[in-house]
PDB file of C-alpha atoms in Angstrom:
ATOM      1  CA  UNK A  29       7.084  16.812 -29.634  1.00  0.00           C
ATOM      2  CA  UNK A  30       9.688  19.546 -29.261  1.00  0.00           C
ATOM      3  CA  UNK A  31       9.993  21.776 -26.238  1.00  0.00           C
ATOM      4  CA  UNK A  32       8.909  25.373 -26.819  1.00  0.00           C
ATOM      5  CA  UNK A  33      11.823  27.840 -26.646  1.00  0.00           C
ATOM      6  CA  UNK A  34      11.987  29.820 -23.440  1.00  0.00           C
ATOM      7  CA  UNK A  35      11.126  33.505 -23.604  1.00  0.00           C
ATOM      8  CA  UNK A  36      14.284  35.535 -23.515  1.00  0.00           C
ATOM      9  CA  UNK A  37      14.521  39.209 -22.827  1.00  0.00           C
ATOM     10  CA  UNK A  38      16.739  41.267 -25.075  1.00  0.00           C
ATOM     11  CA  UNK A  39      19.009  43.530 -23.068  1.00  0.00           C
ATOM     12  CA  UNK A  40      18.829  47.193 -24.101  1.00  0.00           C
ATOM     13  CA  UNK A  41      21.816  48.515 -25.964  1.00  0.00           C
ATOM     14  CA  UNK A  42      23.777  50.713 -23.559  1.00  0.00           C
ATOM     15  CA  UNK A  43      24.034  54.398 -24.458  1.00  0.00           C
ATOM     16  CA  UNK A  44      27.511  55.836 -24.409  1.00  0.00           C
ATOM     17  CA  UNK A  45      28.055  58.675 -21.952  1.00  0.00           C
ATOM     18  CA  UNK A  46      29.650  60.955 -24.580  1.00  0.00           C
ATOM     19  CA  UNK A  47      27.783  64.209 -23.895  1.00  0.00           C
ATOM     20  CA  UNK A  48      28.661  64.767 -20.223  1.00  0.00           C
ATOM     21  CA  UNK A  49      31.191  67.474 -19.402  1.00  0.00           C
ATOM     22  CA  UNK A  50      32.283  70.951 -20.389  1.00  0.00           C
ATOM     23  CA  UNK A  51      32.009  72.181 -23.974  1.00  0.00           C
ATOM     24  CA  UNK A  52      32.571  75.385 -25.914  1.00  0.00           C
ATOM     25  CA  UNK A  53      32.599  76.621 -29.456  1.00  0.00           C
ATOM     26  CA  UNK A  54      31.830  79.173 -32.141  1.00  0.00           C
ATOM     27  CA  UNK A  55      28.658  79.936 -34.058  1.00  0.00           C
ATOM     28  CA  UNK A  56      27.471  81.597 -37.267  1.00  0.00           C
ATOM     29  CA  UNK A  57      23.853  82.817 -37.382  1.00  0.00           C
ATOM     30  CA  UNK A  58      21.336  84.136 -39.859  1.00  0.00           C
ATOM     31  CA  UNK A  59      19.461  86.896 -37.979  1.00  0.00           C
ATOM     32  CA  UNK A  60      15.918  88.178 -38.617  1.00  0.00           C
ATOM     33  CA  UNK A  61      12.750  89.094 -36.742  1.00  0.00           C
ATOM     34  CA  UNK A  62      11.030  92.386 -36.020  1.00  0.00           C
ATOM     35  CA  UNK A  63       9.323  94.709 -33.558  1.00  0.00           C
ATOM     36  CA  UNK A  64       6.611  92.901 -31.544  1.00  0.00           C
ATOM     37  CA  UNK A  65       5.631  95.794 -29.227  1.00  0.00           C
ATOM     38  CA  UNK A  66       5.668  99.580 -29.717  1.00  0.00           C
ATOM     39  CA  UNK A  67       3.783 101.588 -27.070  1.00  0.00           C
ATOM     40  CA  UNK A  68       4.949 104.803 -28.737  1.00  0.00           C
ATOM     41  CA  UNK A  69       2.327 104.177 -31.439  1.00  0.00           C
ATOM     42  CA  UNK A  70       4.842 104.058 -34.273  1.00  0.00           C
ATOM     43  CA  UNK A  71       5.443 101.385 -36.895  1.00  0.00           C
ATOM     44  CA  UNK A  72       6.479  97.809 -36.176  1.00  0.00           C
ATOM     45  CA  UNK A  73       9.144  97.140 -38.846  1.00  0.00           C
ATOM     46  CA  UNK A  74      10.835  93.850 -39.595  1.00  0.00           C
ATOM     47  CA  UNK A  75      14.568  93.304 -39.210  1.00  0.00           C
ATOM     48  CA  UNK A  76      16.572  93.001 -42.407  1.00  0.00           C
ATOM     49  CA  UNK A  77      18.137  89.569 -42.832  1.00  0.00           C
ATOM     50  CA  UNK A  78      21.785  89.714 -41.772  1.00  0.00           C
ATOM     51  CA  UNK A  79      24.318  87.463 -40.098  1.00  0.00           C
ATOM     52  CA  UNK A  80      26.147  87.295 -36.794  1.00  0.00           C
ATOM     53  CA  UNK A  81      29.012  85.416 -35.192  1.00  0.00           C
ATOM     54  CA  UNK A  82      29.238  84.164 -31.638  1.00  0.00           C
ATOM     55  CA  UNK A  83      30.692  81.933 -28.983  1.00  0.00           C
ATOM     56  CA  UNK A  84      29.207  79.588 -26.365  1.00  0.00           C
ATOM     57  CA  UNK A  85      30.308  77.618 -23.295  1.00  0.00           C
ATOM     58  CA  UNK A  86      28.379  75.147 -21.182  1.00  0.00           C
ATOM     59  CA  UNK A  87      28.206  71.967 -19.154  1.00  0.00           C
ATOM     60  CA  UNK A  88      26.086  68.830 -19.754  1.00  0.00           C
ATOM     61  CA  UNK A  89      25.062  66.010 -17.442  1.00  0.00           C
ATOM     62  CA  UNK A  90      23.988  62.709 -18.995  1.00  0.00           C
ATOM     63  CA  UNK A  91      21.791  60.010 -17.438  1.00  0.00           C
ATOM     64  CA  UNK A  92      21.135  57.266 -19.961  1.00  0.00           C
ATOM     65  CA  UNK A  93      19.613  58.953 -23.004  1.00  0.00           C
ATOM     66  CA  UNK A  94      18.717  62.138 -21.085  1.00  0.00           C
ATOM     67  CA  UNK A  95      21.107  65.086 -21.418  1.00  0.00           C
ATOM     68  CA  UNK A  96      20.606  68.342 -19.508  1.00  0.00           C
ATOM     69  CA  UNK A  97      22.732  71.318 -18.576  1.00  0.00           C
ATOM     70  CA  UNK A  98      23.371  75.029 -18.790  1.00  0.00           C
ATOM     71  CA  UNK A  99      24.942  77.294 -21.387  1.00  0.00           C
ATOM     72  CA  UNK A 100      26.131  80.888 -21.773  1.00  0.00           C
ATOM     73  CA  UNK A 101      26.017  82.197 -25.360  1.00  0.00           C
ATOM     74  CA  UNK A 102      26.964  85.492 -27.039  1.00  0.00           C
ATOM     75  CA  UNK A 103      26.098  86.505 -30.608  1.00  0.00           C
ATOM     76  CA  UNK A 104      27.481  89.683 -32.191  1.00  0.00           C
ATOM     77  CA  UNK A 105      25.319  91.327 -34.873  1.00  0.00           C
ATOM     78  CA  UNK A 106      24.112  94.757 -36.001  1.00  0.00           C
ATOM     79  CA  UNK A 107      20.870  94.277 -37.899  1.00  0.00           C
ATOM     80  CA  UNK A 108      19.021  97.287 -39.362  1.00  0.00           C
ATOM     81  CA  UNK A 109      15.244  97.616 -39.416  1.00  0.00           C
ATOM     82  CA  UNK A 110      13.634  97.667 -42.867  1.00  0.00           C
ATOM     83  CA  UNK A 111      12.977 101.270 -43.904  1.00  0.00           C
ATOM     84  CA  UNK A 112      14.818 102.721 -40.876  1.00  0.00           C
ATOM     85  CA  UNK A 113      18.491 103.088 -41.834  1.00  0.00           C
ATOM     86  CA  UNK A 114      19.478 104.585 -38.459  1.00  0.00           C
ATOM     87  CA  UNK A 115      17.760 101.934 -36.284  1.00  0.00           C
ATOM     88  CA  UNK A 116      19.517  98.680 -35.385  1.00  0.00           C
ATOM     89  CA  UNK A 117      19.093  95.604 -33.204  1.00  0.00           C
ATOM     90  CA  UNK A 118      22.469  94.745 -31.647  1.00  0.00           C
ATOM     91  CA  UNK A 119      24.011  91.643 -30.051  1.00  0.00           C
ATOM     92  CA  UNK A 120      22.495  89.024 -27.772  1.00  0.00           C
ATOM     93  CA  UNK A 121      23.713  87.460 -24.538  1.00  0.00           C
ATOM     94  CA  UNK A 122      21.861  84.398 -23.231  1.00  0.00           C
ATOM     95  CA  UNK A 123      21.881  82.149 -20.194  1.00  0.00           C
ATOM     96  CA  UNK A 124      20.115  78.899 -21.128  1.00  0.00           C
ATOM     97  CA  UNK A 125      18.885  75.674 -19.575  1.00  0.00           C
ATOM     98  CA  UNK A 126      19.144  72.815 -22.099  1.00  0.00           C
ATOM     99  CA  UNK A 127      17.525  69.417 -22.117  1.00  0.00           C
ATOM    100  CA  UNK A 128      17.591  66.727 -24.734  1.00  0.00           C
ATOM    101  CA  UNK A 129      17.647  63.148 -25.902  1.00  0.00           C
ATOM    102  CA  UNK A 130      20.890  61.457 -26.992  1.00  0.00           C
ATOM    103  CA  UNK A 131      21.239  58.593 -29.419  1.00  0.00           C
ATOM    104  CA  UNK A 132      24.953  57.983 -28.847  1.00  0.00           C
ATOM    105  CA  UNK A 133      26.669  60.640 -31.013  1.00  0.00           C
ATOM    106  CA  UNK A 134      23.480  62.542 -31.981  1.00  0.00           C
ATOM    107  CA  UNK A 135      21.749  64.912 -29.541  1.00  0.00           C
ATOM    108  CA  UNK A 136      18.319  66.473 -30.065  1.00  0.00           C
ATOM    109  CA  UNK A 137      17.631  69.267 -27.579  1.00  0.00           C
ATOM    110  CA  UNK A 138      15.486  72.203 -26.614  1.00  0.00           C
ATOM    111  CA  UNK A 139      16.320  75.194 -24.452  1.00  0.00           C
ATOM    112  CA  UNK A 140      14.759  78.071 -22.543  1.00  0.00           C
ATOM    113  CA  UNK A 141      16.574  80.970 -20.977  1.00  0.00           C
ATOM    114  CA  UNK A 142      17.101  84.645 -20.321  1.00  0.00           C
ATOM    115  CA  UNK A 143      18.395  86.971 -23.078  1.00  0.00           C
ATOM    116  CA  UNK A 144      19.542  90.575 -23.378  1.00  0.00           C
ATOM    117  CA  UNK A 145      19.901  92.712 -26.504  1.00  0.00           C
ATOM    118  CA  UNK A 146      19.978  96.404 -27.521  1.00  0.00           C
ATOM    119  CA  UNK A 147      17.748  98.360 -29.844  1.00  0.00           C
ATOM    120  CA  UNK A 148      19.462 101.529 -31.093  1.00  0.00           C
ATOM    121  CA  UNK A 149      16.828 103.889 -32.552  1.00  0.00           C
ATOM    122  CA  UNK A 150      18.876 106.752 -34.042  1.00  0.00           C
ATOM    123  CA  UNK A 151      21.002 107.039 -30.883  1.00  0.00           C
ATOM    124  CA  UNK A 152      18.168 106.377 -28.397  1.00  0.00           C
ATOM    125  CA  UNK A 153      19.298 103.002 -26.948  1.00  0.00           C
ATOM    126  CA  UNK A 154      16.828 100.588 -25.370  1.00  0.00           C
ATOM    127  CA  UNK A 155      18.429  97.918 -23.155  1.00  0.00           C
ATOM    128  CA  UNK A 156      16.146  94.941 -23.728  1.00  0.00           C
ATOM    129  CA  UNK A 157      15.733  91.668 -21.884  1.00  0.00           C
ATOM    130  CA  UNK A 158      13.373  88.714 -21.944  1.00  0.00           C
ATOM    131  CA  UNK A 159      12.978  85.055 -22.789  1.00  0.00           C
ATOM    132  CA  UNK A 160      14.899  82.949 -25.270  1.00  0.00           C
ATOM    133  CA  UNK A 161      13.890  79.511 -26.500  1.00  0.00           C
ATOM    134  CA  UNK A 162      14.611  77.106 -29.310  1.00  0.00           C
ATOM    135  CA  UNK A 163      15.434  73.639 -30.581  1.00  0.00           C
ATOM    136  CA  UNK A 164      18.539  72.087 -32.050  1.00  0.00           C
ATOM    137  CA  UNK A 165      20.437  69.004 -33.081  1.00  0.00           C
ATOM    138  CA  UNK A 166      24.117  68.263 -32.600  1.00  0.00           C
ATOM    139  CA  UNK A 167      26.364  65.574 -34.069  1.00  0.00           C
ATOM    140  CA  UNK A 168      29.478  64.500 -32.165  1.00  0.00           C
ATOM    141  CA  UNK A 169      32.371  63.775 -34.513  1.00  0.00           C
ATOM    142  CA  UNK A 170      35.338  61.684 -33.411  1.00  0.00           C
ATOM    143  CA  UNK A 171      37.975  63.445 -31.288  1.00  0.00           C
ATOM    144  CA  UNK A 172      35.240  65.250 -29.305  1.00  0.00           C
ATOM    145  CA  UNK A 173      34.321  67.823 -31.973  1.00  0.00           C
ATOM    146  CA  UNK A 174      30.673  68.542 -32.744  1.00  0.00           C
ATOM    147  CA  UNK A 175      28.611  70.379 -35.328  1.00  0.00           C
ATOM    148  CA  UNK A 176      24.995  71.406 -34.972  1.00  0.00           C
ATOM    149  CA  UNK A 177      22.059  73.418 -36.234  1.00  0.00           C
ATOM    150  CA  UNK A 178      19.747  75.450 -34.021  1.00  0.00           C
ATOM    151  CA  UNK A 179      16.482  77.404 -34.531  1.00  0.00           C
ATOM    152  CA  UNK A 180      15.824  80.016 -31.855  1.00  0.00           C
ATOM    153  CA  UNK A 181      13.970  83.168 -30.793  1.00  0.00           C
ATOM    154  CA  UNK A 182      14.684  85.921 -28.276  1.00  0.00           C
ATOM    155  CA  UNK A 183      11.580  87.908 -27.218  1.00  0.00           C
ATOM    156  CA  UNK A 184      13.091  90.977 -25.571  1.00  0.00           C
ATOM    157  CA  UNK A 185      11.710  94.382 -24.589  1.00  0.00           C
ATOM    158  CA  UNK A 186      12.916  97.546 -22.915  1.00  0.00           C
ATOM    159  CA  UNK A 187      11.539 100.852 -21.630  1.00  0.00           C
ATOM    160  CA  UNK A 188      12.566 104.429 -22.253  1.00  0.00           C
ATOM    161  CA  UNK A 189      12.160 106.193 -18.897  1.00  0.00           C
ATOM    162  CA  UNK A 190      12.195 109.686 -20.456  1.00  0.00           C
ATOM    163  CA  UNK A 191       9.554 109.033 -23.099  1.00  0.00           C
ATOM    164  CA  UNK A 192       7.527 106.532 -21.020  1.00  0.00           C
ATOM    165  CA  UNK A 193       7.293 103.857 -23.667  1.00  0.00           C
ATOM    166  CA  UNK A 194       8.316 100.300 -24.456  1.00  0.00           C
ATOM    167  CA  UNK A 195       9.849  98.701 -27.534  1.00  0.00           C
ATOM    168  CA  UNK A 196       9.908  94.931 -27.874  1.00  0.00           C
ATOM    169  CA  UNK A 197      11.676  92.821 -30.491  1.00  0.00           C
ATOM    170  CA  UNK A 198      11.595  89.201 -31.599  1.00  0.00           C
ATOM    171  CA  UNK A 199      15.130  88.285 -32.687  1.00  0.00           C
ATOM    172  CA  UNK A 200      15.084  85.024 -34.664  1.00  0.00           C
ATOM    173  CA  UNK A 201      18.194  83.039 -35.563  1.00  0.00           C
ATOM    174  CA  UNK A 202      19.160  79.987 -37.576  1.00  0.00           C
ATOM    175  CA  UNK A 203      22.574  79.034 -36.208  1.00  0.00           C
ATOM    176  CA  UNK A 204      25.344  76.706 -37.314  1.00  0.00           C
ATOM    177  CA  UNK A 205      27.480  75.677 -34.316  1.00  0.00           C
ATOM    178  CA  UNK A 206      30.892  74.038 -34.114  1.00  0.00           C
ATOM    179  CA  UNK A 207      32.109  72.919 -30.693  1.00  0.00           C
ATOM    180  CA  UNK A 208      34.690  71.024 -28.707  1.00  0.00           C
ATOM    181  CA  UNK A 209      33.802  68.765 -25.732  1.00  0.00           C
ATOM    182  CA  UNK A 210      36.400  68.586 -22.961  1.00  0.00           C
TER     183      UNK A 210
END
């Protein structure tokens, strides 16, 4: 009778530490959304679909498959509201906390953060701020370059002290990102 083979444990495949460090890059976004709060009692129009360009910088830490870090992002856009030719949603600045799961050169992540934007209603400018959140995926190409796709929302609002009212906007983006990891 033959001896039974001994149980052997298979060692886990080590994950490369390719995501840790500083990174930066450029982005191109499709921008949409609409008014989510209007205490003035007026309409709540949607944003016309437009595009924006931006830049981002950040730092990642990696522990095994877990990747986490912070990012500062800016997106430049001037998106009119449907039916309101003199009203625009302008630009977004965000400070984000990111966390994700790496499978060597692919990173799936989510983020939450703080965002600012401006709503220009025929010269009456509302400085808006609030939460930003989203999900994304990034692919690291050789030579430390990456490309990615991100789906995100900024829920921002601002008050007009003179008219005692609030306008809030959801600014949605689908973003293509190209980056370099230092």
